[in-house]
Coordinates of C-alpha atoms and ligand atoms in Angstrom, one line a residue:
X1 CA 0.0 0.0 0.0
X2 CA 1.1 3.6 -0.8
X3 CA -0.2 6.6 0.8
X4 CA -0.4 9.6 -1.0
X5 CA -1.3 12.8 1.3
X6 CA -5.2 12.0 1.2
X7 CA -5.8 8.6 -0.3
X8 CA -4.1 5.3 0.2
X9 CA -3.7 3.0 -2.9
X10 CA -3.0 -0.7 -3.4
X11 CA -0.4 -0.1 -5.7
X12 CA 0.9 -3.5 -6.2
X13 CA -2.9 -4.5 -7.3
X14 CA -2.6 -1.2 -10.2
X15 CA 1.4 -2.6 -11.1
X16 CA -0.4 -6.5 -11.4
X17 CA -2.5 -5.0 -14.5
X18 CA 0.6 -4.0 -16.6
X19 CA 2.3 -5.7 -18.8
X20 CA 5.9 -5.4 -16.4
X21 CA 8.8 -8.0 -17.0
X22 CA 10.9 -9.2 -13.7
X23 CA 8.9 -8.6 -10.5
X24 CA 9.1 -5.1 -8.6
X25 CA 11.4 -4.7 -5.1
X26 CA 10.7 -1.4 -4.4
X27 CA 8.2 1.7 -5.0
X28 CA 8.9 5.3 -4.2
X29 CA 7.2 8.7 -5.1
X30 CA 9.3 10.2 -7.6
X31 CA 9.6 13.7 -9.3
X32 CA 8.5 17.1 -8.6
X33 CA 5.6 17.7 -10.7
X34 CA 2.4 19.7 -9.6
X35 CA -0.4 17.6 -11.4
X36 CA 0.4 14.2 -11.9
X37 CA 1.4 11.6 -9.4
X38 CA 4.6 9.8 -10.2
X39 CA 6.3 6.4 -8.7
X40 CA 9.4 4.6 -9.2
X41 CA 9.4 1.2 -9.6
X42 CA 13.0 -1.3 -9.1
X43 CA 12.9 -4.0 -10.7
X44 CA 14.4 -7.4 -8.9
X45 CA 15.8 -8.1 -11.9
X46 CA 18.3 -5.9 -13.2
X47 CA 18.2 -8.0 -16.8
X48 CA 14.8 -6.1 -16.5
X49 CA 14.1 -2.3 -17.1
X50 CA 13.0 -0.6 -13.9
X51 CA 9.7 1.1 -14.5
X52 CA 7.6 4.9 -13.6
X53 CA 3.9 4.3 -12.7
X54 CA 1.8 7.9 -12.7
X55 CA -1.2 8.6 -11.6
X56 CA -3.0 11.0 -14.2
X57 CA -4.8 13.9 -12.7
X58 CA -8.0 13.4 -14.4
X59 CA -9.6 16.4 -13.1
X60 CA -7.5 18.4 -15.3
X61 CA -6.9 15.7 -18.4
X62 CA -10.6 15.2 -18.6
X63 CA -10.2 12.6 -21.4
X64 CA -7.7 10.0 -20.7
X65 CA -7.9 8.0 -23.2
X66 CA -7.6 10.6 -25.5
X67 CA -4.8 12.0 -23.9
X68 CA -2.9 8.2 -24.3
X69 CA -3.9 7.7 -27.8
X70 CA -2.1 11.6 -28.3
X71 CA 1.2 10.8 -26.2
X72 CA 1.4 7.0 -28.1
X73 CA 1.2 9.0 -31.4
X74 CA 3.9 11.4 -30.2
X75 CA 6.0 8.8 -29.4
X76 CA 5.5 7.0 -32.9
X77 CA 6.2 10.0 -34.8
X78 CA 9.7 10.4 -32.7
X79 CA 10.4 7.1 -33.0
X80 CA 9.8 6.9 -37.1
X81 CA 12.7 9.3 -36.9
X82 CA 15.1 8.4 -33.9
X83 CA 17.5 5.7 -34.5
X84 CA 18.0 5.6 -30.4
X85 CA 15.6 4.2 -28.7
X86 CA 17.0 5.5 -25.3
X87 CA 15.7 8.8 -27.0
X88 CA 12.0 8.6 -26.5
X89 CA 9.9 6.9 -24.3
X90 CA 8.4 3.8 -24.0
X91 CA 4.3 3.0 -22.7
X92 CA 4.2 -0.3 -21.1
X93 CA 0.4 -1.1 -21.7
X94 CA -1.6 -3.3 -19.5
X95 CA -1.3 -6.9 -20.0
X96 CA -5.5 -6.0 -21.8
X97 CA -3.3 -4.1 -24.4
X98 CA -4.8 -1.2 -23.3
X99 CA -2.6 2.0 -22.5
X100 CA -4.1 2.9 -19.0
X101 CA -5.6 1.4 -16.5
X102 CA -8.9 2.8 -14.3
X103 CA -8.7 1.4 -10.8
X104 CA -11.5 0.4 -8.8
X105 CA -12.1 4.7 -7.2
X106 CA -11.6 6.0 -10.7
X107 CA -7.8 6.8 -10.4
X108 CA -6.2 6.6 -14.0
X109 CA -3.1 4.9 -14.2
X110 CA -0.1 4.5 -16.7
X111 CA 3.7 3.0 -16.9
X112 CA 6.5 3.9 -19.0
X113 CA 10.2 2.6 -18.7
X114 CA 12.4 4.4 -16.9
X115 CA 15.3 5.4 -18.6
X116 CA 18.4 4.7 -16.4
X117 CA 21.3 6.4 -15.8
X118 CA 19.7 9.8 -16.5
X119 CA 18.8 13.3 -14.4
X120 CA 16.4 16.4 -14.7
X121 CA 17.3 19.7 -12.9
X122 CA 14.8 21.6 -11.2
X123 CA 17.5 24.2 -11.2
X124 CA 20.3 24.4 -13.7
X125 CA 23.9 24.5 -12.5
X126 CA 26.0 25.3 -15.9
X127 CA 25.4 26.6 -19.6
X128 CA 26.2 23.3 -20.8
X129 CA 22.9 21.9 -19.2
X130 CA 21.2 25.2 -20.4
X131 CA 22.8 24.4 -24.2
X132 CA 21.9 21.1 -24.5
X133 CA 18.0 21.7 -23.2
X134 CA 17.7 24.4 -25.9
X135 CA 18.8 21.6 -28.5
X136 CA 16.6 18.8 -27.1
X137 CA 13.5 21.4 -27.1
X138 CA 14.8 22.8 -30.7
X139 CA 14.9 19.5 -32.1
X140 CA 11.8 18.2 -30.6
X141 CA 9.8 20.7 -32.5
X142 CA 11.9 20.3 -35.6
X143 CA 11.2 16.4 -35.3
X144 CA 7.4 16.9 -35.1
X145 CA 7.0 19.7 -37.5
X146 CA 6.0 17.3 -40.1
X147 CA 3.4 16.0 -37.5
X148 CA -0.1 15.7 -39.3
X149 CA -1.4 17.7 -36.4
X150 CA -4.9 16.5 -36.9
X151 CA -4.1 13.1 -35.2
X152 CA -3.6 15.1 -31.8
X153 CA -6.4 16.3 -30.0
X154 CA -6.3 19.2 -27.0
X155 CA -5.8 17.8 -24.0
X156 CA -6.4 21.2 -22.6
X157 CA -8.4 23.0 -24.4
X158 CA -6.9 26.9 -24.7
X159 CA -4.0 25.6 -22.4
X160 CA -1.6 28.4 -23.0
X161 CA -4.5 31.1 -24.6
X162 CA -3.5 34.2 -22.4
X163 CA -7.4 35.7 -23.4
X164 CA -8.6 32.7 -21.6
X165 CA -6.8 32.8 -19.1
X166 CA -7.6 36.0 -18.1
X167 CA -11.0 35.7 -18.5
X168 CA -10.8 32.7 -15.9
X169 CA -9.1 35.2 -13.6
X170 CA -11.4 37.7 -13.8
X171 CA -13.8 35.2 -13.7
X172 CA -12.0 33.9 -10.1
X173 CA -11.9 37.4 -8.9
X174 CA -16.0 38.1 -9.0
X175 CA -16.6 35.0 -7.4
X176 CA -13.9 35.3 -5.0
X177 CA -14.8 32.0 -3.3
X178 CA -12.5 31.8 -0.2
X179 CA -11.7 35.5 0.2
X180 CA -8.6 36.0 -0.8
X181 CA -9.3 38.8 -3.4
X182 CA -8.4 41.8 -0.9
X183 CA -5.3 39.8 0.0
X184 CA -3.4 40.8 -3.5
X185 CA -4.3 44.1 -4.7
X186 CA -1.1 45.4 -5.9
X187 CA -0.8 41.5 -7.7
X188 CA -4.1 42.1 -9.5
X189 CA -3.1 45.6 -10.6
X190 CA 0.4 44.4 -11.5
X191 CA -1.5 41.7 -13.9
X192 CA -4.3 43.6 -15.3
X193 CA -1.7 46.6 -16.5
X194 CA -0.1 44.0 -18.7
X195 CA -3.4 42.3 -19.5
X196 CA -3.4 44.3 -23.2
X197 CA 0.4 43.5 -24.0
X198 CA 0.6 40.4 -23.1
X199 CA -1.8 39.0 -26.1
X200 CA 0.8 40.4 -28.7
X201 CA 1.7 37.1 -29.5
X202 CA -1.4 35.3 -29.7
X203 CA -3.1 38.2 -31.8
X204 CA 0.0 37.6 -34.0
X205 CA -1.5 34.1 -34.4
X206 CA -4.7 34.5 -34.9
X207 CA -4.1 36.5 -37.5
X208 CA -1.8 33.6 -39.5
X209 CA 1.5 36.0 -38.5
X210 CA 2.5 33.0 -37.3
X211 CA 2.0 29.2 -37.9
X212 CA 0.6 26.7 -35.6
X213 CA 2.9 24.1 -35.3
X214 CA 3.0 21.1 -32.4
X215 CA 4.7 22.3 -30.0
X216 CA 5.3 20.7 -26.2
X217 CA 3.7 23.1 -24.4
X218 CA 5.3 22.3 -20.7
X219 CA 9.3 22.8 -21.6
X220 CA 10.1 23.3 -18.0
X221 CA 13.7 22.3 -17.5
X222 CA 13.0 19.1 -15.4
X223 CA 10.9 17.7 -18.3
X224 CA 14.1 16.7 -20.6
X225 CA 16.5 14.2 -19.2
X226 CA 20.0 14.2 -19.7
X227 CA 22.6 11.9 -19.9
X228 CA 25.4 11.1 -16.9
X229 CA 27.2 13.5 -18.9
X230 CA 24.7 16.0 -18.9
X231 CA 23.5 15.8 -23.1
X232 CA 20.3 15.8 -23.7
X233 CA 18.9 12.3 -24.2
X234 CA 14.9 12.3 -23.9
X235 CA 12.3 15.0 -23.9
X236 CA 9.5 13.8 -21.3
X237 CA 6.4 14.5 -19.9
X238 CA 4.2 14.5 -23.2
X239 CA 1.0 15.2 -21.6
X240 CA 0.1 18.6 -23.3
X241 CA 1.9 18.3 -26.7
X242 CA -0.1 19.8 -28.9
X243 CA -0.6 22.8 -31.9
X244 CA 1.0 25.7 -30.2
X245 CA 3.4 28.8 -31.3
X246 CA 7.1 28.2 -31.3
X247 CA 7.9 30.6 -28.8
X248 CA 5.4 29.4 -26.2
X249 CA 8.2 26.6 -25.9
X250 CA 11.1 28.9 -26.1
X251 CA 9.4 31.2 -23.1
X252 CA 8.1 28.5 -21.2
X253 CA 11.7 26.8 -21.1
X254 CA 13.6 30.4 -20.4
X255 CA 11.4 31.0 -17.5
X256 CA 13.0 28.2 -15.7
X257 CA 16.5 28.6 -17.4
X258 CA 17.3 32.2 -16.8
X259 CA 16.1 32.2 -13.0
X260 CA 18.8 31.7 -10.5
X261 CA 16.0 30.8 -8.1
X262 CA 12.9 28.6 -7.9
X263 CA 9.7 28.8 -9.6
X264 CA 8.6 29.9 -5.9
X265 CA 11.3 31.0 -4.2
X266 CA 9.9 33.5 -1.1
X267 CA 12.6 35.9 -1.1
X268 CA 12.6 37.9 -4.2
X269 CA 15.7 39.4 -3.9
X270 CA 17.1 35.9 -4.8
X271 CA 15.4 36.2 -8.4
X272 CA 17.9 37.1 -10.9
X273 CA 18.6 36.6 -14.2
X274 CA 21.5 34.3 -15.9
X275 CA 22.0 35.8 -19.0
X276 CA 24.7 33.3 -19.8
X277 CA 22.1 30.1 -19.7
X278 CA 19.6 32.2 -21.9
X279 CA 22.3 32.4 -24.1
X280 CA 23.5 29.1 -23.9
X281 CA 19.7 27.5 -24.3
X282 CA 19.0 30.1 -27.0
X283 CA 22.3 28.9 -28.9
X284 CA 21.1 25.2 -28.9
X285 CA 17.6 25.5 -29.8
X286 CA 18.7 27.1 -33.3
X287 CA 21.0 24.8 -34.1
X288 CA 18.7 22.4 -34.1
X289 CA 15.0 24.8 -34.9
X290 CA 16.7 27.2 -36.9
X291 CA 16.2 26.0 -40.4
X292 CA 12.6 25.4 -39.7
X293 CA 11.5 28.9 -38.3
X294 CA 10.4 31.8 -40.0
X295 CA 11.8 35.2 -39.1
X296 CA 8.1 36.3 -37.9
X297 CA 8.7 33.1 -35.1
X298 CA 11.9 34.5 -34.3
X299 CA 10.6 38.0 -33.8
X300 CA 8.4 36.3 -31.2
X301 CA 10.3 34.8 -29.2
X302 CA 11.1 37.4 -26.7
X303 CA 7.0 37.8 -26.8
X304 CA 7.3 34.1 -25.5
X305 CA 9.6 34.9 -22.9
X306 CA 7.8 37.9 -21.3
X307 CA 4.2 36.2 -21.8
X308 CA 5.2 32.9 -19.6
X309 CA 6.3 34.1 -16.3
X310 CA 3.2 36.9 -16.9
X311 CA 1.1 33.3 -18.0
X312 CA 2.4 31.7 -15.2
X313 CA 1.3 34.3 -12.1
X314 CA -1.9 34.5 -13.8
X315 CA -2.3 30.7 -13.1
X316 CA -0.7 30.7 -9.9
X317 CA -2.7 33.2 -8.7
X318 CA -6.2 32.3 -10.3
X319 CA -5.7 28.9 -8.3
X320 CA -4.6 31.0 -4.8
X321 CA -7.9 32.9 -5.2
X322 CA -10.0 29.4 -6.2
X323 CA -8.7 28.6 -3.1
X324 CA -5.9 25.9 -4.3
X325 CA -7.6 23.5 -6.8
X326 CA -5.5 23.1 -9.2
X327 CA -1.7 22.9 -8.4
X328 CA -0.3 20.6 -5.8
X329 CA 0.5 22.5 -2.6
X330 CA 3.0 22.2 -0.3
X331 CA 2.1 24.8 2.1
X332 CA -0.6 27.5 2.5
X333 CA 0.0 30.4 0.6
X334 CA 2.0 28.3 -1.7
X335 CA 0.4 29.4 -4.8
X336 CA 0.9 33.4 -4.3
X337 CA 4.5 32.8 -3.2
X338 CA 4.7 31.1 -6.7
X339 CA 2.6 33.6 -8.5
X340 CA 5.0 37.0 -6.3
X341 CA 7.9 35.0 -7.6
X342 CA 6.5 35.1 -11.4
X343 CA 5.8 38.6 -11.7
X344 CA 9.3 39.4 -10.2
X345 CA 10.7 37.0 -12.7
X346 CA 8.8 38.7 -15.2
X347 CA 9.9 42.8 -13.3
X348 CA 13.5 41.3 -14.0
X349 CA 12.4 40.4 -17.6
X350 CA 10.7 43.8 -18.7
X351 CA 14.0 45.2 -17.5
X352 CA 16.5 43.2 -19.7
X353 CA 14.1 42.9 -22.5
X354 CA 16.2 44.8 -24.9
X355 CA 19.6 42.8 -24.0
X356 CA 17.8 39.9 -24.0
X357 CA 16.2 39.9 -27.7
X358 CA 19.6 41.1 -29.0
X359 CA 20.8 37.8 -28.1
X360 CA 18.4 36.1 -29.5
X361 CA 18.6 38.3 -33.1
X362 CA 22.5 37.5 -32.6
X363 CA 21.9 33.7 -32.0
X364 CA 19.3 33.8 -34.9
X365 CA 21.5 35.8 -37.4
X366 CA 23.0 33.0 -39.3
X367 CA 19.5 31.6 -40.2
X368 CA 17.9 35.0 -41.0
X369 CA 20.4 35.2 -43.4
X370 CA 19.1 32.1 -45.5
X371 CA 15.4 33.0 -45.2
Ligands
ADP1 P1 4.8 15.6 -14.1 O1 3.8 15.7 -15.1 O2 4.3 15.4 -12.7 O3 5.8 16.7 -14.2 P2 6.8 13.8 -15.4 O4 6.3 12.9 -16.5 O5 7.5 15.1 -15.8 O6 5.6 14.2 -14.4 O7 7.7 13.0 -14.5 C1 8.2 13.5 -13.2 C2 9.7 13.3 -13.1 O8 10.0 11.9 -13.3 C3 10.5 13.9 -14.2 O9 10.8 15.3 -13.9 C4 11.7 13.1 -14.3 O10 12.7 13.4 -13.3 C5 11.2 11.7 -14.0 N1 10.9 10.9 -15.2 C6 9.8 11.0 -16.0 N2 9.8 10.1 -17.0 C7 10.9 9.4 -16.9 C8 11.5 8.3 -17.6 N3 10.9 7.7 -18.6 N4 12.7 7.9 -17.2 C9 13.4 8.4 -16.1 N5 12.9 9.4 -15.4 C10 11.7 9.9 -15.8
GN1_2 C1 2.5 22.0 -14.3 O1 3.1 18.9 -14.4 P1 4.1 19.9 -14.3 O2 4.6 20.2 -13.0 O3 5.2 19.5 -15.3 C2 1.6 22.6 -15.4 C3 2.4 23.5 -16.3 C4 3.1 24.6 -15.6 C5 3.9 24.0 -14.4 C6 4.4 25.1 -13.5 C7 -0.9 20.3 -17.1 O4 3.5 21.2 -15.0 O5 1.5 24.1 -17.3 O6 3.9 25.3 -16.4 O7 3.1 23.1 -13.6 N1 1.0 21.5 -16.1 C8 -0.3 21.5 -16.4 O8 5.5 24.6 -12.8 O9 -1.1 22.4 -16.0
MG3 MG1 7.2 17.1 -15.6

């Protein structure tokens, strides 16, 4: 039995319906991510690959089994094309065939192989982690931008449509269901001045400016492994890849790049930005996205790199005034300490943003020049 910190599960009942080889020796919660619930799995056997069991969040990915059939054809696409296979992941299915299994209260549950001998980074700790992340994001967008992106379907409908989202937060602020709206006055006021700005680049979309492509949609650091020699070896967590703009990857990845703190670090002095990891990121994902962008798509990635901190307190904070139902918490007030730490990110951002896109229009020179 595993107990997660309301419900209790009978885990090795869930592993019995997969399709595992060896027999498992040990179970532990693994990871750091805010929806899903993740355990690793040993295997007795070490002839046998050791595994990762998640618990989807099904509140939030409303349609699991569209959401499997989506990451299965992800995975298909990258693996017509990857000659590793230690490059993309791998489902187990249940021993049914089926991709997921739906336990007895309604949990969803799934298994891939884990891939040994490999790390993710919450926090980066030199520009040749931040290069080779740029060149496993750049190249998993360059991989899947012959995608027939009709085969995917939203998993999230609107997931990164800054109108939306507002909407939802001025939705949250009417009702104002626990309370908390007179809490974070100068937080509102420090969103809704931005609100106009901030839906440059989608406007620039929905005009055809610029394509829709499939894009990953959650390029936070942790989700690519890398190697134990710190290359980039498998992009993971395929949950929300879907048709997106180019630069919400690029901004959603620099937002945990160029911070030297966390996501919700509590002193705000600490958040600074490492303009030497934006570089090195921004280096790798041309070489290997380059060729494939357009020089509108280029003009937008500083767009993306504002918009997703700004994207990001809006979420953070829309959840703090809900009352906490969306993100995993680990204390109270956890989701304004993340949402205070975005819009500083984001104050830091506004401030650089001049330096920062001339690194980008340096990076992106050399491919300008064949457009
Ligand atoms: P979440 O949606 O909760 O972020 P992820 O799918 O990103 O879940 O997995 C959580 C963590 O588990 C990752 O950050 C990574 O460290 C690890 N992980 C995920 N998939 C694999 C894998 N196939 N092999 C090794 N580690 C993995
Ligand atoms: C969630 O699952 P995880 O931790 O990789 C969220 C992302 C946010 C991120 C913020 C489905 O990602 O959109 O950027 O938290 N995923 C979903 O840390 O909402
Ligand atoms: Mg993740």
């Amino acid at each position: 039995m595993i107990q997660s910190s309301i419900e209790v599960f009978n885990i090795e009942k869930i592993i019995f319906e997969f399709s595992i080889q060896g027999s498992i020796s040990l179970i532990k919660p693994y990871g750091s991510g805010h929806i899903n619930d993740t355990y690793f799995l040993k295997n007795q056997n070490s002839d046998y690959p050791d595994y990762l069991l998640q618990r989807i969040n099904h509140h939030i990915f409303k349609d699991v089994p569209a959401l499997m059939q989506n990451v299965q054809r992800v995975i298909d696409h990258l693996r017509s094309k990857l000659i590793n296979d230690k490059e993309v992941m791998t489902i187990v299915p249940l021993k049914s065939g089926m991709l997921y299994h739906e336990d007895e209260q309604g949990n969803f549950w799934r298994m891939y192989h884990y891939l040994p001998n490999t790390k993710s980074y919450d926090l980066l700790e030199n520009e040749h982690q931040a290069y080779e992340g740029g060149k496993a994001f750049g190249r998993f967008q360059a991989l899947l931008a012959d995608m027939d992106a009709s085969l995917l379907q939203e998993t999230i409908p609107n997931f990164h449509n800054i109108e939306m989202r507002l909407e939802c937060f001025h939705q949250s602020l009417t009702e104002d269901a626990v309370g908390r709206k007179s809490e974070v006055g100068n937080e509102i006021a420090y969103i809704v001045e931005r609100e106009e700005g901030m839906k440059k680049l989608l406007n620039l979309g929905k005009r055809g400016v610029l394509p829709l492509r499939i894009t990953h949609n959650d390029t936070k650091f942790n989700n690519v492994l890398l190697d134990s020699n710190d290359k980039a070896q498998c992009v993971i967590d395929l949950d929300t890849v879907m048709p997106g703009y180019v630069a919400y990857d690029f901004g959603d990845a620099i937002r945990t790049i160029i911070n030297t703190a966390s996501e919700d670090e509590k002193d705000l002095n600490k958040i600074q930005l490492n303009i030497k990891l934006f570089e090195a990121y921004t280096k790798g994902y041309f070489e290997e996205a380059g060729t494939m962008l357009t020089s509108a798509e280029i003009e937008s990635l500083i767009m993306g790199v504002l918009l997703f901190p700004y994207m990001q307190a809006v979420r953070f904070l829309t959840d703090y005034i809900d009352g906490d139902t969306y993100y995993k918490i680990a204390f109270e007030k956890h989701n304004l300490q993340r949402a205070r730490a975005q819009l500083q990110l984001l104050l830091k951002m506004e401030e650089q943003e001049d330096a920062l896109n001339e690194i980008i229009q340096e990076k992106a020179g050399y491919y300008l020049s064949k457009l």
